[in-house]
Amino acid sequence: MAASVTLTAGALALADVAGAPGVGDPYFPASGNGGYNALHYDVVLKYTPKTQTVAATVTMTARAGHPLRTFNLDFRGPRVTSVTVDGIRAAHTRDAGELVITPAVPLARGEEFTTVVSYTGTPTSIQHGTLGTYGWIKTREGAIVLAEPDGASTWLPVNDHPSDKATYDFTITVPKHLKALANGEPLAPSLEGNWATFRWRQPVAMASYLASVAIGKWEMTHGKVGDITVITAVDPKFKKSLTQVHRRTMRALRWGRTTFGPYPFRTSGAIVDDPRLDYALETQDRPIYGGFVPSEDFVVHELAHQWFGNSVTVRRWKDIWLNEGFATYAEWMYREHRSKKDSAAKTFRSYYRQPAKAPIFQTPPGAPGREQMFGFPVYVRGAMTLHVLRQRVGDAKFRTILKTWAAERQGGHGTTEQFVALSERVSGKKLDKLFQVWLYKKGKPKRGSW
Ligand code: ARG
Ligand code: ZN
């Protein structure tokens, strides 16, 4: 249907036909790729715990944004055994974290195309000074994926940037004494010889850092909150806490629905695995807690991300406070809801009382820099920013702002500028000074300065 592009020399500059190796995010210049938009990933993966090897075939359906002679996927995984584009073998080379693909027939602008990448071997995780271990992570029984911010390419050939969300299907085969979980809703499993195959479907567009599988010996329980299916799974080591984690999740979910508006997905839950990562990830739709039984605060935080981060996603990593500040402020709001003794105002004061030298005041949450993007200031000073907004506009307007943000941008993206604009629109107040001081100014904001 699309007009075929004849790539005679000189007809198009090279820049028009090679997909850029990154989307231009200054925090992660190599993340994502130019020239196309991913629509869907079909992940078929077999895991052999004994050798820790995966044998996988990932099919990406995408649309070309301009004519493409070559394009990239982000991939740091094991050996690629074959690549096809629209069913025809494609040449491919690897260069650091990039898989560079040259289809036999160049792609036309607007064309929908299908890339199939097969690979086999042992994926490795990323070890980082402040971010810890992330990406594909081996566990005692199996493996688990926590990939924020740029760890998806450790196990998937993917357009690894949150600006390009896509739907996913997972077909995961494991030895039959194990179970495989992934995002979204379960489809019927099947058994063949010594292997069991688990299928999961994520029908709502998802950022690549949230895509996850969790292979292990799960103790599981199910429940319902309205029409949301809640699936909680814990490593046998945490068996005694299964019910507690499940109840906390159900309760926080009910609260989230009334506070932030309709839950954006169809399933929810929690996964508690054994490796001591000491952090959690809000994997859509079931957060993963790395090696600990989550407190109420933790559960509320990760569930709040389903609205703020997962449904409404950052377009560039610099805006990460839209995820972490919001999820942290949800903790403060939930405590206020649960206990008469606690209020968000009290929590705010306890932080504001800290001296100007305190770490939370050193990094502006609206521009934390790559190294500090998950630092305490993004979480706490980000939450403090929402609290001063609430003080300025009043409780009712503040809640309307949160609900409108979640509703208007459901399934899409949002930037800090857009949140500021929405806050001004809903409140009818000029708020640029407030956000300027709290998000971008170094040092402790002085009373009266916003
Ligand atoms: N979004 C996660 C949390 O709040 C943090 C993930 C940080 N990533 C990492 N590799 N440590 O709750
Ligand atoms: Zn968070």
Short mmCIF file of C-alpha atoms and ligand atoms in Angstrom, two decimals:
data_model
loop_
_atom_site.label_atom_id
_atom_site.label_comp_id
_atom_site.label_asym_id
_atom_site.label_seq_id
_atom_site.Cartn_x
_atom_site.Cartn_y
_atom_site.Cartn_z
CA MET A 1 0.00 0.00 0.00
CA ALA A 2 2.72 2.46 1.01
CA ALA A 3 4.59 3.96 -1.89
CA SER A 4 7.76 1.98 -2.33
CA VAL A 5 10.92 3.93 -1.77
CA THR A 6 13.58 3.55 -4.38
CA LEU A 7 16.87 4.15 -2.69
CA THR A 8 18.90 5.37 -5.58
CA ALA A 9 22.03 7.16 -4.50
CA GLY A 10 21.35 10.78 -3.83
CA ALA A 11 17.58 10.34 -3.65
CA LEU A 12 17.68 10.57 0.12
CA ALA A 13 20.36 11.67 2.51
CA LEU A 14 21.73 8.85 4.65
CA ALA A 15 20.33 10.59 7.73
CA ASP A 16 16.85 9.99 6.36
CA VAL A 17 17.25 6.29 5.99
CA ALA A 18 19.23 5.15 9.03
CA GLY A 19 17.22 5.01 12.26
CA ALA A 20 19.03 6.94 15.00
CA PRO A 21 20.63 4.79 17.75
CA GLY A 22 18.87 6.79 20.50
CA VAL A 23 15.75 8.91 20.98
CA GLY A 24 17.79 11.85 22.24
CA ASP A 25 17.20 11.55 25.98
CA PRO A 26 20.17 13.39 27.52
CA TYR A 27 20.14 11.08 30.58
CA PHE A 28 20.33 7.95 28.41
CA PRO A 29 21.58 8.91 24.93
CA ALA A 30 21.70 5.30 23.73
CA SER A 31 18.22 4.36 24.96
CA GLY A 32 15.47 3.86 22.45
CA ASN A 33 15.92 4.33 18.73
CA GLY A 34 14.81 6.72 16.06
CA GLY A 35 12.82 6.04 12.93
CA TYR A 36 10.00 3.84 14.15
CA ASN A 37 7.42 3.28 16.87
CA ALA A 38 6.95 -0.12 18.45
CA LEU A 39 3.33 -1.27 18.62
CA HIS A 40 3.54 -4.77 20.04
CA TYR A 41 6.06 -7.31 21.34
CA ASP A 42 5.41 -11.02 21.30
CA VAL A 43 7.91 -12.63 23.68
CA VAL A 44 8.38 -16.40 23.46
CA LEU A 45 10.99 -17.58 25.92
CA LYS A 46 12.16 -20.89 27.32
CA TYR A 47 14.25 -20.90 30.47
CA THR A 48 16.45 -23.74 31.68
CA PRO A 49 17.42 -23.04 35.30
CA LYS A 50 20.11 -25.70 35.40
CA THR A 51 22.21 -23.90 32.79
CA GLN A 52 20.54 -20.50 33.34
CA THR A 53 20.01 -20.24 29.61
CA VAL A 54 17.18 -18.69 27.69
CA ALA A 55 16.14 -19.57 24.17
CA ALA A 56 13.88 -16.80 22.98
CA THR A 57 12.15 -15.38 19.94
CA VAL A 58 10.83 -11.84 20.17
CA THR A 59 8.59 -10.42 17.49
CA MET A 60 8.25 -6.66 17.36
CA THR A 61 5.51 -5.09 15.29
CA ALA A 62 6.35 -1.46 14.58
CA ARG A 63 5.60 1.44 12.27
CA ALA A 64 8.31 3.28 10.38
CA GLY A 65 8.31 7.02 10.99
CA HIS A 66 10.40 7.68 7.90
CA PRO A 67 12.07 5.62 5.20
CA LEU A 68 14.52 3.18 6.81
CA ARG A 69 17.48 1.42 5.25
CA THR A 70 18.69 0.32 8.68
CA PHE A 71 17.26 0.60 12.16
CA ASN A 72 18.29 -0.38 15.67
CA LEU A 73 16.95 -2.28 18.62
CA ASP A 74 18.47 -1.97 22.08
CA PHE A 75 19.86 -5.35 23.05
CA ARG A 76 22.53 -6.42 25.53
CA GLY A 77 21.36 -10.02 25.73
CA PRO A 78 23.03 -13.22 24.58
CA ARG A 79 23.90 -14.49 21.10
CA VAL A 80 21.54 -13.55 18.30
CA THR A 81 20.91 -16.54 16.05
CA SER A 82 18.64 -14.97 13.47
CA VAL A 83 16.82 -11.79 12.49
CA THR A 84 14.05 -11.45 9.96
CA VAL A 85 12.09 -8.41 8.82
CA ASP A 86 8.70 -9.11 7.25
CA GLY A 87 9.65 -12.77 6.98
CA ILE A 88 12.91 -12.21 5.08
CA ARG A 89 16.32 -12.75 6.65
CA ALA A 90 17.94 -9.46 7.60
CA ALA A 91 21.60 -8.62 8.07
CA HIS A 92 22.48 -7.61 11.62
CA THR A 93 25.48 -6.45 13.59
CA ARG A 94 25.96 -5.67 17.26
CA ASP A 95 27.61 -2.59 18.61
CA ALA A 96 27.67 -2.21 22.41
CA GLY A 97 23.99 -2.17 23.41
CA GLU A 98 22.69 -1.76 19.87
CA LEU A 99 21.45 -4.40 17.47
CA VAL A 100 21.70 -2.82 14.03
CA ILE A 101 19.35 -4.39 11.49
CA THR A 102 19.44 -3.97 7.73
CA PRO A 103 16.28 -5.37 6.18
CA ALA A 104 16.59 -6.96 2.75
CA VAL A 105 14.01 -4.46 1.50
CA PRO A 106 14.16 -0.93 2.93
CA LEU A 107 11.10 0.21 4.83
CA ALA A 108 8.82 2.97 3.61
CA ARG A 109 7.55 5.82 5.73
CA GLY A 110 4.40 4.82 7.60
CA GLU A 111 4.87 1.14 6.83
CA GLU A 112 3.99 -1.38 9.52
CA PHE A 113 6.68 -4.04 9.73
CA THR A 114 7.52 -7.12 11.76
CA THR A 115 10.96 -7.93 13.12
CA VAL A 116 11.71 -11.34 14.59
CA VAL A 117 14.86 -11.76 16.68
CA SER A 118 15.94 -15.17 17.99
CA TYR A 119 18.66 -15.51 20.58
CA THR A 120 20.05 -17.96 23.06
CA GLY A 121 22.40 -17.93 26.03
CA THR A 122 22.57 -16.53 29.53
CA PRO A 123 21.41 -12.96 30.09
CA THR A 124 23.34 -10.93 32.64
CA SER A 125 22.16 -8.19 34.96
CA ILE A 126 23.52 -4.67 35.26
CA GLN A 127 25.43 -3.74 38.42
CA HIS A 128 25.38 -0.07 39.20
CA GLY A 129 26.74 1.96 42.11
CA THR A 130 23.51 3.70 43.07
CA LEU A 131 20.90 1.68 41.15
CA GLY A 132 22.06 -1.69 42.47
CA THR A 133 21.36 -4.84 40.47
CA TYR A 134 18.79 -4.57 37.71
CA GLY A 135 17.71 -6.08 34.40
CA TRP A 136 17.52 -9.87 34.14
CA ILE A 137 18.36 -11.22 37.59
CA LYS A 138 19.04 -14.84 38.43
CA THR A 139 17.31 -16.12 41.56
CA ARG A 140 17.70 -19.30 43.61
CA GLU A 141 14.96 -21.11 41.69
CA GLY A 142 14.69 -19.17 38.47
CA ALA A 143 14.96 -15.57 37.34
CA ILE A 144 13.23 -12.24 37.64
CA VAL A 145 13.28 -8.96 35.76
CA LEU A 146 13.35 -5.47 37.29
CA ALA A 147 14.50 -3.22 34.50
CA GLU A 148 14.12 0.44 35.44
CA PRO A 149 15.58 2.56 33.99
CA ASP A 150 17.46 0.96 31.07
CA GLY A 151 17.66 -2.74 31.91
CA ALA A 152 15.05 -4.14 29.49
CA SER A 153 17.71 -4.67 26.84
CA THR A 154 19.48 -7.20 29.11
CA TRP A 155 16.79 -9.71 28.16
CA LEU A 156 14.74 -8.23 25.29
CA PRO A 157 15.58 -6.77 21.90
CA VAL A 158 13.47 -3.68 22.41
CA ASN A 159 13.01 0.02 21.76
CA ASP A 160 14.09 0.69 25.32
CA HIS A 161 12.71 4.10 26.16
CA PRO A 162 9.52 5.07 28.02
CA SER A 163 8.50 7.44 25.21
CA ASP A 164 7.64 4.38 23.09
CA LYS A 165 5.06 2.21 24.85
CA ALA A 166 3.66 -0.98 23.34
CA THR A 167 1.44 -3.93 24.19
CA TYR A 168 2.99 -7.31 25.02
CA ASP A 169 2.27 -11.03 24.88
CA PHE A 170 4.41 -13.46 26.87
CA THR A 171 4.76 -17.21 26.33
CA ILE A 172 7.19 -18.54 28.92
CA THR A 173 8.24 -22.18 29.13
CA VAL A 174 9.89 -23.50 32.29
CA PRO A 175 10.50 -26.90 33.91
CA LYS A 176 7.15 -28.09 35.23
CA HIS A 177 8.09 -27.76 38.91
CA LEU A 178 8.29 -23.98 38.34
CA LYS A 179 5.81 -21.27 37.35
CA ALA A 180 6.30 -18.19 35.21
CA LEU A 181 4.56 -14.90 35.87
CA ALA A 182 4.56 -11.81 33.68
CA ASN A 183 2.62 -8.57 33.27
CA GLY A 184 -1.09 -8.43 32.69
CA GLU A 185 -3.64 -11.20 32.63
CA PRO A 186 -2.98 -14.93 32.64
CA LEU A 187 -4.16 -17.18 29.81
CA ALA A 188 -4.48 -20.95 30.17
CA PRO A 189 -1.15 -22.71 30.85
CA SER A 190 -0.21 -25.94 29.12
CA LEU A 191 1.95 -28.92 29.96
CA GLU A 192 4.21 -30.88 27.64
CA GLY A 193 6.49 -33.55 29.01
CA ASN A 194 8.64 -32.00 31.70
CA TRP A 195 7.86 -28.44 30.63
CA ALA A 196 5.07 -26.07 31.51
CA THR A 197 4.14 -23.06 29.39
CA PHE A 198 2.59 -19.95 30.90
CA ARG A 199 0.95 -17.24 28.85
CA TRP A 200 0.34 -13.65 29.88
CA ARG A 201 -1.20 -10.80 27.97
CA GLN A 202 -0.58 -7.12 28.53
CA PRO A 203 -3.26 -5.39 26.46
CA VAL A 204 -2.49 -1.87 27.69
CA ALA A 205 0.55 -0.13 26.23
CA MET A 206 3.49 -0.47 28.61
CA ALA A 207 6.92 1.12 28.94
CA SER A 208 9.75 -1.35 28.33
CA TYR A 209 11.25 -0.89 31.81
CA LEU A 210 8.03 -2.31 33.27
CA ALA A 211 8.03 -5.49 31.19
CA SER A 212 8.86 -8.40 33.42
CA VAL A 213 8.90 -12.12 33.89
CA ALA A 214 9.24 -13.85 37.24
CA ILE A 215 10.18 -17.50 37.19
CA GLY A 216 10.13 -19.39 40.47
CA LYS A 217 8.31 -21.70 42.86
CA TRP A 218 5.46 -19.37 43.67
CA GLU A 219 3.04 -19.60 46.55
CA MET A 220 0.00 -17.82 45.18
CA THR A 221 -3.36 -16.40 46.09
CA HIS A 222 -6.06 -14.59 44.12
CA GLY A 223 -8.74 -12.04 44.87
CA LYS A 224 -10.97 -9.40 43.35
CA VAL A 225 -11.32 -5.66 43.88
CA GLY A 226 -14.34 -4.74 41.79
CA ASP A 227 -13.56 -6.28 38.41
CA ILE A 228 -9.79 -6.20 38.96
CA THR A 229 -8.17 -9.59 39.41
CA VAL A 230 -5.53 -9.44 42.13
CA ILE A 231 -2.81 -12.08 41.93
CA THR A 232 -0.22 -12.23 44.70
CA ALA A 233 2.80 -14.54 44.53
CA VAL A 234 5.62 -15.00 46.99
CA ASP A 235 8.77 -17.07 47.05
CA PRO A 236 8.29 -20.03 49.47
CA LYS A 237 10.67 -18.25 51.84
CA PHE A 238 7.93 -15.62 52.39
CA LYS A 239 5.07 -18.10 52.54
CA LYS A 240 3.96 -16.93 55.97
CA SER A 241 3.47 -13.37 54.68
CA LEU A 242 1.45 -14.24 51.58
CA THR A 243 -1.91 -13.28 53.08
CA GLN A 244 -0.58 -10.08 54.60
CA VAL A 245 0.96 -8.88 51.34
CA HIS A 246 -2.23 -9.78 49.48
CA ARG A 247 -4.47 -7.91 51.95
CA ARG A 248 -2.27 -4.84 51.93
CA THR A 249 -2.41 -4.82 48.15
CA MET A 250 -6.22 -5.18 48.04
CA ARG A 251 -6.68 -2.42 50.59
CA ALA A 252 -4.29 0.00 48.90
CA LEU A 253 -5.92 -0.72 45.56
CA ARG A 254 -9.38 0.14 46.89
CA TRP A 255 -8.02 3.37 48.30
CA GLY A 256 -6.18 4.17 45.07
CA ARG A 257 -9.36 3.81 43.04
CA THR A 258 -11.23 6.34 45.14
CA THR A 259 -8.29 8.71 45.43
CA PHE A 260 -6.83 8.70 41.91
CA GLY A 261 -9.81 7.52 39.87
CA PRO A 262 -10.41 4.30 37.92
CA TYR A 263 -7.57 1.77 38.04
CA PRO A 264 -5.97 1.89 34.58
CA PHE A 265 -5.46 -1.89 34.15
CA ARG A 266 -7.40 -5.12 34.55
CA THR A 267 -5.16 -7.00 36.95
CA SER A 268 -3.06 -6.18 39.96
CA GLY A 269 -1.19 -7.95 42.74
CA ALA A 270 2.28 -8.34 44.16
CA ILE A 271 5.34 -10.50 43.67
CA VAL A 272 7.82 -11.01 46.49
CA ASP A 273 10.98 -12.79 45.42
CA ASP A 274 13.99 -13.96 47.26
CA PRO A 275 17.05 -12.01 46.04
CA ARG A 276 17.86 -9.14 48.37
CA LEU A 277 17.68 -6.20 46.03
CA ASP A 278 16.34 -3.91 48.75
CA TYR A 279 14.15 -2.08 46.29
CA ALA A 280 10.89 -2.67 44.53
CA LEU A 281 9.65 -1.97 41.03
CA GLU A 282 6.14 -1.04 39.99
CA THR A 283 6.11 -3.62 37.18
CA GLN A 284 2.80 -3.21 35.35
CA ASP A 285 0.41 -4.41 36.81
CA ARG A 286 1.99 -6.40 39.66
CA PRO A 287 4.87 -4.72 41.50
CA ILE A 288 7.89 -6.81 42.43
CA TYR A 289 9.44 -6.51 45.89
CA GLY A 290 13.06 -7.59 45.92
CA GLY A 291 13.78 -9.69 48.98
CA PHE A 292 11.50 -8.20 51.63
CA VAL A 293 7.91 -8.23 52.80
CA PRO A 294 6.64 -4.80 51.79
CA SER A 295 5.35 -2.39 54.40
CA GLU A 296 2.07 -0.57 53.82
CA ASP A 297 4.07 2.44 52.60
CA PHE A 298 5.87 0.31 50.04
CA VAL A 299 2.70 -1.30 48.71
CA VAL A 300 0.94 2.06 48.41
CA HIS A 301 3.99 3.52 46.66
CA GLU A 302 4.22 0.79 44.02
CA LEU A 303 0.46 0.73 43.43
CA ALA A 304 0.33 4.52 43.09
CA HIS A 305 2.84 4.11 40.26
CA GLN A 306 0.21 2.19 38.30
CA TRP A 307 -1.53 5.54 37.80
CA PHE A 308 1.58 7.74 38.00
CA GLY A 309 4.35 6.28 35.90
CA ASN A 310 2.75 3.24 34.32
CA SER A 311 -0.49 4.63 32.92
CA VAL A 312 0.80 8.21 32.64
CA THR A 313 4.42 7.75 31.65
CA VAL A 314 7.40 10.07 31.47
CA ARG A 315 8.51 11.08 28.00
CA ARG A 316 12.04 11.81 29.20
CA TRP A 317 13.83 10.55 32.31
CA LYS A 318 14.43 14.05 33.65
CA ASP A 319 10.73 14.15 34.66
CA ILE A 320 11.09 11.13 36.94
CA TRP A 321 9.71 13.13 39.89
CA LEU A 322 6.30 12.72 38.16
CA ASN A 323 6.68 9.05 39.10
CA GLU A 324 8.61 9.05 42.34
CA GLY A 325 7.37 12.28 43.92
CA PHE A 326 3.76 11.24 43.25
CA ALA A 327 4.19 7.69 44.57
CA THR A 328 5.88 9.04 47.70
CA TYR A 329 3.14 11.60 48.24
CA ALA A 330 0.61 8.75 47.91
CA GLU A 331 2.28 7.17 50.96
CA TRP A 332 1.76 10.38 52.93
CA MET A 333 -1.86 10.62 51.81
CA TYR A 334 -2.55 6.99 52.69
CA ARG A 335 -1.11 7.42 56.17
CA GLU A 336 -3.32 10.44 56.63
CA HIS A 337 -6.29 8.36 55.51
CA ARG A 338 -5.46 5.42 57.79
CA SER A 339 -4.51 7.18 61.01
CA LYS A 340 -5.80 10.26 62.77
CA LYS A 341 -2.34 10.86 64.20
CA ASP A 342 -0.68 11.13 60.81
CA SER A 343 -1.13 13.86 58.30
CA ALA A 344 0.73 14.75 55.15
CA ALA A 345 1.25 18.20 56.66
CA LYS A 346 3.05 16.62 59.60
CA THR A 347 5.25 14.55 57.31
CA PHE A 348 6.01 17.63 55.24
CA ARG A 349 7.02 19.58 58.35
CA SER A 350 9.30 16.82 59.57
CA TYR A 351 11.25 17.07 56.33
CA TYR A 352 11.06 20.83 56.02
CA ARG A 353 12.58 21.10 59.48
CA GLN A 354 15.78 19.55 58.17
CA PRO A 355 18.71 21.97 57.85
CA ALA A 356 19.46 23.64 54.54
CA LYS A 357 22.54 21.41 54.26
CA ALA A 358 20.42 18.22 54.32
CA PRO A 359 20.73 16.00 51.22
CA ILE A 360 17.03 16.38 50.26
CA PHE A 361 17.61 20.06 49.52
CA GLN A 362 20.77 19.63 47.46
CA THR A 363 19.29 18.09 44.33
CA PRO A 364 16.41 19.81 42.52
CA PRO A 365 13.89 17.02 41.81
CA GLY A 366 12.84 18.50 38.47
CA ALA A 367 16.37 18.17 37.09
CA PRO A 368 18.14 15.61 39.26
CA GLY A 369 20.73 14.47 36.72
CA ARG A 370 21.17 10.86 35.73
CA GLU A 371 23.10 9.82 38.84
CA GLN A 372 20.50 11.20 41.25
CA MET A 373 17.37 10.27 39.34
CA PHE A 374 16.33 7.79 42.03
CA GLY A 375 17.90 9.76 44.85
CA PHE A 376 16.04 10.73 48.01
CA PRO A 377 15.37 14.32 46.83
CA VAL A 378 13.38 13.12 43.80
CA TYR A 379 11.18 11.07 46.12
CA VAL A 380 10.89 13.34 49.16
CA ARG A 381 11.32 16.82 47.75
CA GLY A 382 9.14 15.70 44.84
CA ALA A 383 6.43 14.77 47.36
CA MET A 384 6.99 18.05 49.21
CA THR A 385 6.35 19.87 45.94
CA LEU A 386 2.94 18.21 45.71
CA HIS A 387 2.25 19.13 49.31
CA VAL A 388 2.94 22.84 48.75
CA LEU A 389 0.74 22.63 45.66
CA ARG A 390 -2.03 21.14 47.80
CA GLN A 391 -1.60 23.91 50.39
CA ARG A 392 -1.82 26.54 47.68
CA VAL A 393 -4.85 25.20 45.77
CA GLY A 394 -6.72 23.49 48.63
CA ASP A 395 -7.66 19.83 49.15
CA ALA A 396 -10.54 19.62 46.69
CA LYS A 397 -8.69 21.22 43.78
CA PHE A 398 -5.59 19.19 44.57
CA ARG A 399 -7.54 15.95 44.31
CA THR A 400 -9.11 17.14 41.07
CA ILE A 401 -5.65 17.83 39.69
CA LEU A 402 -4.43 14.31 40.50
CA LYS A 403 -7.55 12.66 39.10
CA THR A 404 -7.56 14.80 35.98
CA TRP A 405 -3.88 14.08 35.33
CA ALA A 406 -4.57 10.34 35.56
CA ALA A 407 -7.76 10.52 33.47
CA GLU A 408 -6.70 12.87 30.68
CA ARG A 409 -3.39 11.13 30.08
CA GLN A 410 -4.46 7.56 30.79
CA GLY A 411 -2.33 5.15 28.79
CA GLY A 412 -0.16 7.97 27.47
CA HIS A 413 2.56 10.36 28.58
CA GLY A 414 3.02 13.53 30.56
CA THR A 415 5.75 16.12 31.12
CA THR A 416 6.41 18.48 34.03
CA GLU A 417 5.34 21.46 31.91
CA GLN A 418 2.04 19.74 31.18
CA PHE A 419 1.48 19.03 34.88
CA VAL A 420 2.17 22.66 35.76
CA ALA A 421 -0.25 23.79 33.04
CA LEU A 422 -2.95 21.42 34.32
CA SER A 423 -2.48 22.61 37.91
CA GLU A 424 -2.91 26.21 36.77
CA ARG A 425 -5.94 25.34 34.66
CA VAL A 426 -7.73 23.47 37.45
CA SER A 427 -6.87 25.94 40.22
CA GLY A 428 -7.05 29.15 38.23
CA LYS A 429 -3.86 30.22 39.99
CA LYS A 430 -0.46 31.18 38.66
CA LEU A 431 1.91 28.52 39.94
CA ASP A 432 5.11 28.93 37.97
CA LYS A 433 6.99 30.37 40.96
CA LEU A 434 5.95 27.52 43.24
CA PHE A 435 7.12 24.85 40.82
CA GLN A 436 10.22 26.82 39.88
CA VAL A 437 11.34 27.06 43.49
CA TRP A 438 10.46 23.52 44.52
CA LEU A 439 11.49 21.62 41.42
CA TYR A 440 14.44 23.52 40.05
CA LYS A 441 16.08 25.68 42.67
CA LYS A 442 19.08 24.31 44.52
CA GLY A 443 18.98 24.59 48.30
CA LYS A 444 16.15 24.76 50.81
CA PRO A 445 13.17 26.77 49.57
CA LYS A 446 12.70 29.74 51.90
CA ARG A 447 9.26 30.26 53.39
CA GLY A 448 7.47 32.98 51.51
CA SER A 449 9.59 32.41 48.39
CA TRP A 450 6.88 30.45 46.61
N1 ARG B 1 10.70 2.90 40.58
C1 ARG B 1 11.33 2.15 41.63
C2 ARG B 1 10.64 2.53 42.91
O1 ARG B 1 10.25 3.36 43.31
C3 ARG B 1 12.78 2.40 41.78
C4 ARG B 1 13.63 1.68 40.79
C5 ARG B 1 15.04 2.11 40.84
N2 ARG B 1 15.86 1.30 40.00
C6 ARG B 1 16.89 0.59 40.45
N3 ARG B 1 17.54 -0.13 39.60
N4 ARG B 1 17.25 0.62 41.68
O2 ARG B 1 9.97 2.44 43.53
ZN ZN B 2 8.80 4.58 43.09
#
